[in-house]
Amino acid sequence: MRILLIEDEPEMASVLKTALERQDIIVDHAATLADAEAVARLGHHDAVVLDRRLPDGDGLSLIPRLRALHLDVPVIALTALSGLDDRVAGLDAGADDYMVKPFATVELVARLNALHRRSFTTRANQVMVGRLTYDFRHREALVEDQALELPRRERLVLETLIRRPGRTIMRGALEEAVYALDDEIGSNALDAHISRLRRKLDDVAAGIEIRAIRNLGYLLRAAS
């Protein structure tokens, strides 16, 4: 899952970003409405978490702008405004959920996961290539029912490639799926993740090969 976090308080943003990334959620952060709209226009997010009180206006004002851009991304509004009228206003403005500060980060993660699960109602929950089955709902790779333990970024690489087996995934699309916008990416970082992933797939005889497509990206397919 990749989310856009819109929060102007640096300490709060840092705490939330760290907590969410520990749950394998990629977080792009913006501190103002203007920056948030610019990032949202990229259209790469599974959810938006926005604070209402921002330096350049009410966070809720972003929601109609997103809809005008045909970005039907779910939104969770965060606020210190706890009155019933404030909560109703947030939901009426188009927010899918509303959380009052202070809140537990585990609850925010649970609500994000609930919103994200909705996207799987019309989508296959599992894909099998070779001897490996990838379960998107549980974000788990299995080889003959045995879980394959993978670090977060290697798993994100596998998840991105296996969504489209037999098709070339551009390098930029892979980096976008694995790294947040403000992550510092070494020139060979992605290649290193893929090299380690290949070794682990070979070690368990997963029956999968990941081919480098020169000057383009990578392709995952069943081993011949």
PDB file of C-alpha atoms in Angstrom:
ATOM      1  CA  MET A   1       0.000   0.000   0.000  1.00  0.00           C
ATOM      2  CA  ARG A   2       1.185   3.517  -0.815  1.00  0.00           C
ATOM      3  CA  ILE A   3      -0.410   6.500   0.938  1.00  0.00           C
ATOM      4  CA  LEU A   4      -0.167  10.264   0.844  1.00  0.00           C
ATOM      5  CA  LEU A   5       0.204  11.720   4.349  1.00  0.00           C
ATOM      6  CA  ILE A   6      -0.699  15.395   4.646  1.00  0.00           C
ATOM      7  CA  GLU A   7       0.446  16.726   8.021  1.00  0.00           C
ATOM      8  CA  ASP A   8       2.203  20.011   8.777  1.00  0.00           C
ATOM      9  CA  GLU A   9       3.504  19.182  12.262  1.00  0.00           C
ATOM     10  CA  PRO A  10       6.989  17.676  11.709  1.00  0.00           C
ATOM     11  CA  GLU A  11       6.982  15.560  14.860  1.00  0.00           C
ATOM     12  CA  MET A  12       3.538  14.092  14.193  1.00  0.00           C
ATOM     13  CA  ALA A  13       4.418  13.460  10.541  1.00  0.00           C
ATOM     14  CA  SER A  14       7.638  11.689  11.540  1.00  0.00           C
ATOM     15  CA  VAL A  15       5.889   9.482  14.121  1.00  0.00           C
ATOM     16  CA  LEU A  16       3.147   8.486  11.684  1.00  0.00           C
ATOM     17  CA  LYS A  17       5.548   7.894   8.797  1.00  0.00           C
ATOM     18  CA  THR A  18       7.769   5.651  10.923  1.00  0.00           C
ATOM     19  CA  ALA A  19       4.826   3.670  12.332  1.00  0.00           C
ATOM     20  CA  LEU A  20       3.236   3.160   8.916  1.00  0.00           C
ATOM     21  CA  GLU A  21       6.475   2.139   7.229  1.00  0.00           C
ATOM     22  CA  ARG A  22       6.964  -0.520   9.912  1.00  0.00           C
ATOM     23  CA  GLN A  23       3.719  -2.010   8.569  1.00  0.00           C
ATOM     24  CA  ASP A  24       5.124  -2.072   5.009  1.00  0.00           C
ATOM     25  CA  ILE A  25       3.149   0.998   3.952  1.00  0.00           C
ATOM     26  CA  ILE A  26       5.011   3.371   1.639  1.00  0.00           C
ATOM     27  CA  VAL A  27       4.434   6.961   2.754  1.00  0.00           C
ATOM     28  CA  ASP A  28       4.730  10.123   0.661  1.00  0.00           C
ATOM     29  CA  HIS A  29       4.526  13.210   2.870  1.00  0.00           C
ATOM     30  CA  ALA A  30       3.280  16.722   2.150  1.00  0.00           C
ATOM     31  CA  ALA A  31       2.953  19.564   4.665  1.00  0.00           C
ATOM     32  CA  THR A  32       0.633  21.898   2.740  1.00  0.00           C
ATOM     33  CA  LEU A  33      -2.432  21.669   0.525  1.00  0.00           C
ATOM     34  CA  ALA A  34      -0.474  23.005  -2.439  1.00  0.00           C
ATOM     35  CA  ASP A  35       2.243  20.355  -2.116  1.00  0.00           C
ATOM     36  CA  ALA A  36      -0.341  17.643  -1.449  1.00  0.00           C
ATOM     37  CA  GLU A  37      -2.281  18.418  -4.603  1.00  0.00           C
ATOM     38  CA  ALA A  38       0.901  18.359  -6.677  1.00  0.00           C
ATOM     39  CA  VAL A  39       1.867  14.935  -5.298  1.00  0.00           C
ATOM     40  CA  ALA A  40      -1.692  13.578  -5.542  1.00  0.00           C
ATOM     41  CA  ARG A  41      -1.801  14.442  -9.240  1.00  0.00           C
ATOM     42  CA  LEU A  42       0.702  11.643  -9.805  1.00  0.00           C
ATOM     43  CA  GLY A  43      -2.197   9.282  -9.063  1.00  0.00           C
ATOM     44  CA  HIS A  44      -0.071   6.646  -7.360  1.00  0.00           C
ATOM     45  CA  HIS A  45      -1.753   6.366  -3.957  1.00  0.00           C
ATOM     46  CA  ASP A  46      -4.058   3.793  -2.402  1.00  0.00           C
ATOM     47  CA  ALA A  47      -5.244   6.191   0.309  1.00  0.00           C
ATOM     48  CA  VAL A  48      -4.842   9.742   1.609  1.00  0.00           C
ATOM     49  CA  VAL A  49      -4.459  10.623   5.291  1.00  0.00           C
ATOM     50  CA  LEU A  50      -4.944  14.334   5.815  1.00  0.00           C
ATOM     51  CA  ASP A  51      -4.910  16.726   8.731  1.00  0.00           C
ATOM     52  CA  ARG A  52      -7.645  19.349   8.709  1.00  0.00           C
ATOM     53  CA  ARG A  53      -5.614  22.270  10.056  1.00  0.00           C
ATOM     54  CA  LEU A  54      -2.952  23.069   7.483  1.00  0.00           C
ATOM     55  CA  PRO A  55      -0.996  26.295   6.906  1.00  0.00           C
ATOM     56  CA  ASP A  56      -2.825  27.086   3.664  1.00  0.00           C
ATOM     57  CA  GLY A  57      -6.342  25.989   4.559  1.00  0.00           C
ATOM     58  CA  ASP A  58      -8.690  23.256   5.732  1.00  0.00           C
ATOM     59  CA  GLY A  59      -7.491  19.828   4.632  1.00  0.00           C
ATOM     60  CA  LEU A  60     -11.051  18.909   3.680  1.00  0.00           C
ATOM     61  CA  SER A  61     -10.885  21.395   0.809  1.00  0.00           C
ATOM     62  CA  LEU A  62      -8.491  18.998  -0.950  1.00  0.00           C
ATOM     63  CA  ILE A  63     -11.145  16.298  -1.329  1.00  0.00           C
ATOM     64  CA  PRO A  64     -13.272  18.006  -4.025  1.00  0.00           C
ATOM     65  CA  ARG A  65     -10.059  18.892  -5.858  1.00  0.00           C
ATOM     66  CA  LEU A  66      -9.076  15.221  -5.915  1.00  0.00           C
ATOM     67  CA  ARG A  67     -12.499  14.241  -7.220  1.00  0.00           C
ATOM     68  CA  ALA A  68     -12.285  16.918  -9.916  1.00  0.00           C
ATOM     69  CA  LEU A  69      -9.055  15.250 -11.036  1.00  0.00           C
ATOM     70  CA  HIS A  70     -10.922  11.892 -11.154  1.00  0.00           C
ATOM     71  CA  LEU A  71      -8.841  10.569  -8.277  1.00  0.00           C
ATOM     72  CA  ASP A  72     -11.245   8.319  -6.410  1.00  0.00           C
ATOM     73  CA  VAL A  73      -8.771   7.546  -3.649  1.00  0.00           C
ATOM     74  CA  PRO A  74     -10.142   6.889  -0.134  1.00  0.00           C
ATOM     75  CA  VAL A  75      -9.460   9.633   2.430  1.00  0.00           C
ATOM     76  CA  ILE A  76      -9.023   9.476   6.206  1.00  0.00           C
ATOM     77  CA  ALA A  77      -9.285  12.886   7.894  1.00  0.00           C
ATOM     78  CA  LEU A  78      -7.291  13.559  11.076  1.00  0.00           C
ATOM     79  CA  THR A  79      -8.257  16.377  13.401  1.00  0.00           C
ATOM     80  CA  ALA A  80      -8.251  17.724  16.934  1.00  0.00           C
ATOM     81  CA  LEU A  81     -11.845  18.880  16.302  1.00  0.00           C
ATOM     82  CA  SER A  82     -13.902  16.301  18.159  1.00  0.00           C
ATOM     83  CA  GLY A  83     -17.403  17.773  18.040  1.00  0.00           C
ATOM     84  CA  LEU A  84     -20.202  15.889  16.325  1.00  0.00           C
ATOM     85  CA  ASP A  85     -20.716  18.718  13.842  1.00  0.00           C
ATOM     86  CA  ASP A  86     -17.006  18.598  12.921  1.00  0.00           C
ATOM     87  CA  ARG A  87     -17.117  14.846  12.322  1.00  0.00           C
ATOM     88  CA  VAL A  88     -20.268  15.142  10.238  1.00  0.00           C
ATOM     89  CA  ALA A  89     -18.706  17.979   8.217  1.00  0.00           C
ATOM     90  CA  GLY A  90     -15.685  15.817   7.483  1.00  0.00           C
ATOM     91  CA  LEU A  91     -17.767  12.920   6.242  1.00  0.00           C
ATOM     92  CA  ASP A  92     -20.073  15.204   4.266  1.00  0.00           C
ATOM     93  CA  ALA A  93     -17.031  16.720   2.582  1.00  0.00           C
ATOM     94  CA  GLY A  94     -16.208  13.302   1.166  1.00  0.00           C
ATOM     95  CA  ALA A  95     -13.859  11.755   3.726  1.00  0.00           C
ATOM     96  CA  ASP A  96     -14.239   7.981   3.985  1.00  0.00           C
ATOM     97  CA  ASP A  97     -13.211   7.941   7.633  1.00  0.00           C
ATOM     98  CA  TYR A  98     -12.505  10.434  10.417  1.00  0.00           C
ATOM     99  CA  MET A  99     -10.115  10.104  13.363  1.00  0.00           C
ATOM    100  CA  VAL A 100      -9.831  12.472  16.295  1.00  0.00           C
ATOM    101  CA  LYS A 101      -6.398  13.266  17.752  1.00  0.00           C
ATOM    102  CA  PRO A 102      -4.869  11.811  19.792  1.00  0.00           C
ATOM    103  CA  PHE A 103      -5.282   8.318  18.372  1.00  0.00           C
ATOM    104  CA  ALA A 104      -3.343   5.053  18.370  1.00  0.00           C
ATOM    105  CA  THR A 105      -1.293   4.456  15.255  1.00  0.00           C
ATOM    106  CA  VAL A 106      -2.345   0.794  15.301  1.00  0.00           C
ATOM    107  CA  GLU A 107      -5.933   1.953  14.812  1.00  0.00           C
ATOM    108  CA  LEU A 108      -4.929   4.132  11.865  1.00  0.00           C
ATOM    109  CA  VAL A 109      -3.140   1.151  10.302  1.00  0.00           C
ATOM    110  CA  ALA A 110      -6.231  -1.018  10.848  1.00  0.00           C
ATOM    111  CA  ARG A 111      -8.476   1.571   9.186  1.00  0.00           C
ATOM    112  CA  LEU A 112      -6.103   1.929   6.240  1.00  0.00           C
ATOM    113  CA  ASN A 113      -6.030  -1.834   5.808  1.00  0.00           C
ATOM    114  CA  ALA A 114      -9.836  -1.957   5.903  1.00  0.00           C
ATOM    115  CA  LEU A 115     -10.031   0.661   3.139  1.00  0.00           C
ATOM    116  CA  HIS A 116      -7.370  -1.125   1.121  1.00  0.00           C
ATOM    117  CA  ARG A 117      -9.182  -4.479   1.340  1.00  0.00           C
ATOM    118  CA  ARG A 118     -12.095  -2.979  -0.524  1.00  0.00           C
ATOM    119  CA  SER A 119      -9.929  -2.751  -3.638  1.00  0.00           C
ATOM    120  CA  PHE A 120      -9.624  -6.541  -3.721  1.00  0.00           C
ATOM    121  CA  THR A 121     -13.348  -7.219  -4.133  1.00  0.00           C
ATOM    122  CA  THR A 122     -13.025  -7.259  -7.934  1.00  0.00           C
ATOM    123  CA  ARG A 123      -9.434  -8.430  -8.101  1.00  0.00           C
ATOM    124  CA  ALA A 124      -7.831 -11.861  -7.791  1.00  0.00           C
ATOM    125  CA  ASN A 125      -6.452 -12.332  -4.286  1.00  0.00           C
ATOM    126  CA  GLN A 126      -3.794 -14.812  -5.373  1.00  0.00           C
ATOM    127  CA  VAL A 127      -1.477 -15.343  -8.331  1.00  0.00           C
ATOM    128  CA  MET A 128       0.499 -18.519  -8.966  1.00  0.00           C
ATOM    129  CA  VAL A 129       3.653 -18.576 -11.092  1.00  0.00           C
ATOM    130  CA  GLY A 130       5.887 -21.640 -11.158  1.00  0.00           C
ATOM    131  CA  ARG A 131       5.670 -23.219  -7.705  1.00  0.00           C
ATOM    132  CA  LEU A 132       5.114 -19.904  -5.952  1.00  0.00           C
ATOM    133  CA  THR A 133       1.737 -18.509  -4.909  1.00  0.00           C
ATOM    134  CA  TYR A 134       1.491 -14.867  -3.923  1.00  0.00           C
ATOM    135  CA  ASP A 135      -1.400 -13.966  -1.610  1.00  0.00           C
ATOM    136  CA  PHE A 136      -2.125 -10.246  -2.041  1.00  0.00           C
ATOM    137  CA  ARG A 137      -4.618 -10.076   0.803  1.00  0.00           C
ATOM    138  CA  HIS A 138      -2.123 -11.363   3.367  1.00  0.00           C
ATOM    139  CA  ARG A 139       0.928 -10.107   1.446  1.00  0.00           C
ATOM    140  CA  GLU A 140       2.580 -13.492   1.681  1.00  0.00           C
ATOM    141  CA  ALA A 141       4.670 -15.566  -0.731  1.00  0.00           C
ATOM    142  CA  LEU A 142       4.174 -19.334  -0.464  1.00  0.00           C
ATOM    143  CA  VAL A 143       6.020 -22.241  -2.032  1.00  0.00           C
ATOM    144  CA  GLU A 144       3.924 -25.372  -1.575  1.00  0.00           C
ATOM    145  CA  ASP A 145       2.219 -23.799   1.454  1.00  0.00           C
ATOM    146  CA  GLN A 146       5.532 -22.837   3.069  1.00  0.00           C
ATOM    147  CA  ALA A 147       5.905 -19.109   3.682  1.00  0.00           C
ATOM    148  CA  LEU A 148       8.923 -17.453   2.093  1.00  0.00           C
ATOM    149  CA  GLU A 149      10.369 -14.854   4.449  1.00  0.00           C
ATOM    150  CA  LEU A 150      11.317 -11.692   2.577  1.00  0.00           C
ATOM    151  CA  PRO A 151      12.402  -8.230   3.751  1.00  0.00           C
ATOM    152  CA  ARG A 152       9.908  -5.481   2.966  1.00  0.00           C
ATOM    153  CA  ARG A 153      11.494  -4.100  -0.189  1.00  0.00           C
ATOM    154  CA  GLU A 154      12.222  -7.494  -1.726  1.00  0.00           C
ATOM    155  CA  ARG A 155       8.594  -8.441  -1.095  1.00  0.00           C
ATOM    156  CA  LEU A 156       7.399  -5.213  -2.716  1.00  0.00           C
ATOM    157  CA  VAL A 157       9.520  -5.991  -5.780  1.00  0.00           C
ATOM    158  CA  LEU A 158       8.037  -9.493  -5.984  1.00  0.00           C
ATOM    159  CA  GLU A 159       4.512  -8.187  -5.451  1.00  0.00           C
ATOM    160  CA  THR A 160       4.890  -5.642  -8.250  1.00  0.00           C
ATOM    161  CA  LEU A 161       6.391  -8.095 -10.744  1.00  0.00           C
ATOM    162  CA  ILE A 162       3.996 -10.951 -10.051  1.00  0.00           C
ATOM    163  CA  ARG A 163       0.946  -8.768 -10.621  1.00  0.00           C
ATOM    164  CA  ARG A 164       1.834  -8.881 -14.327  1.00  0.00           C
ATOM    165  CA  PRO A 165       3.698 -12.152 -14.975  1.00  0.00           C
ATOM    166  CA  GLY A 166       5.311 -12.423 -18.363  1.00  0.00           C
ATOM    167  CA  ARG A 167       5.237  -8.663 -18.927  1.00  0.00           C
ATOM    168  CA  THR A 168       8.068  -6.162 -18.638  1.00  0.00           C
ATOM    169  CA  ILE A 169       7.731  -3.807 -15.674  1.00  0.00           C
ATOM    170  CA  MET A 170       9.588  -0.579 -16.262  1.00  0.00           C
ATOM    171  CA  ARG A 171      12.374   0.264 -13.859  1.00  0.00           C
ATOM    172  CA  GLY A 172      10.690   3.514 -12.868  1.00  0.00           C
ATOM    173  CA  ALA A 173       7.455   1.692 -12.007  1.00  0.00           C
ATOM    174  CA  LEU A 174       9.368  -0.716  -9.769  1.00  0.00           C
ATOM    175  CA  GLU A 175      11.182   2.087  -7.971  1.00  0.00           C
ATOM    176  CA  GLU A 176       7.874   3.880  -7.516  1.00  0.00           C
ATOM    177  CA  ALA A 177       6.350   0.773  -5.923  1.00  0.00           C
ATOM    178  CA  VAL A 178       9.275   0.200  -3.567  1.00  0.00           C
ATOM    179  CA  TYR A 179      10.430   3.667  -2.499  1.00  0.00           C
ATOM    180  CA  ALA A 180       8.744   6.790  -1.151  1.00  0.00           C
ATOM    181  CA  LEU A 181       9.287  10.075  -2.970  1.00  0.00           C
ATOM    182  CA  ASP A 182      11.737  11.365  -0.369  1.00  0.00           C
ATOM    183  CA  ASP A 183      13.777   8.147  -0.115  1.00  0.00           C
ATOM    184  CA  GLU A 184      17.371   8.420  -1.286  1.00  0.00           C
ATOM    185  CA  ILE A 185      17.777   5.729  -3.940  1.00  0.00           C
ATOM    186  CA  GLY A 186      21.250   4.501  -4.833  1.00  0.00           C
ATOM    187  CA  SER A 187      21.884   3.879  -8.520  1.00  0.00           C
ATOM    188  CA  ASN A 188      22.102   0.106  -7.957  1.00  0.00           C
ATOM    189  CA  ALA A 189      19.686  -0.226  -5.033  1.00  0.00           C
ATOM    190  CA  LEU A 190      16.868  -1.809  -7.020  1.00  0.00           C
ATOM    191  CA  ASP A 191      19.248  -4.216  -8.753  1.00  0.00           C
ATOM    192  CA  ALA A 192      20.586  -5.303  -5.364  1.00  0.00           C
ATOM    193  CA  HIS A 193      17.074  -6.050  -4.079  1.00  0.00           C
ATOM    194  CA  ILE A 194      16.307  -8.085  -7.204  1.00  0.00           C
ATOM    195  CA  SER A 195      19.592  -9.992  -6.974  1.00  0.00           C
ATOM    196  CA  ARG A 196      18.829 -11.025  -3.380  1.00  0.00           C
ATOM    197  CA  LEU A 197      15.244 -11.908  -4.310  1.00  0.00           C
ATOM    198  CA  ARG A 198      16.453 -14.138  -7.167  1.00  0.00           C
ATOM    199  CA  ARG A 199      18.778 -16.038  -4.815  1.00  0.00           C
ATOM    200  CA  LYS A 200      15.982 -16.651  -2.319  1.00  0.00           C
ATOM    201  CA  LEU A 201      13.611 -17.857  -5.030  1.00  0.00           C
ATOM    202  CA  ASP A 202      16.312 -20.189  -6.357  1.00  0.00           C
ATOM    203  CA  ASP A 203      17.063 -21.501  -2.854  1.00  0.00           C
ATOM    204  CA  VAL A 204      13.470 -22.751  -2.471  1.00  0.00           C
ATOM    205  CA  ALA A 205      13.153 -23.921  -6.100  1.00  0.00           C
ATOM    206  CA  ALA A 206      10.230 -21.568  -6.676  1.00  0.00           C
ATOM    207  CA  GLY A 207      10.308 -22.219 -10.418  1.00  0.00           C
ATOM    208  CA  ILE A 208      10.462 -18.499 -11.216  1.00  0.00           C
ATOM    209  CA  GLU A 209      12.950 -16.435 -13.154  1.00  0.00           C
ATOM    210  CA  ILE A 210      13.340 -12.660 -13.106  1.00  0.00           C
ATOM    211  CA  ARG A 211      14.909 -11.388 -16.325  1.00  0.00           C
ATOM    212  CA  ALA A 212      16.495  -7.998 -16.812  1.00  0.00           C
ATOM    213  CA  ILE A 213      15.207  -6.337 -19.986  1.00  0.00           C
ATOM    214  CA  ARG A 214      18.035  -4.105 -21.172  1.00  0.00           C
ATOM    215  CA  ASN A 215      17.371  -0.364 -20.751  1.00  0.00           C
ATOM    216  CA  LEU A 216      13.745  -1.040 -19.760  1.00  0.00           C
ATOM    217  CA  GLY A 217      13.130  -2.975 -16.566  1.00  0.00           C
ATOM    218  CA  TYR A 218      12.435  -6.508 -15.387  1.00  0.00           C
ATOM    219  CA  LEU A 219      10.158  -9.397 -16.275  1.00  0.00           C
ATOM    220  CA  LEU A 220       8.993 -12.245 -14.007  1.00  0.00           C
ATOM    221  CA  ARG A 221       7.864 -15.560 -15.486  1.00  0.00           C
ATOM    222  CA  ALA A 222       7.808 -19.289 -14.793  1.00  0.00           C
ATOM    223  CA  ALA A 223      11.215 -20.867 -15.308  1.00  0.00           C
ATOM    224  CA  SER A 224      11.524 -22.842 -18.515  1.00  0.00           C
TER     225      SER A 224
END
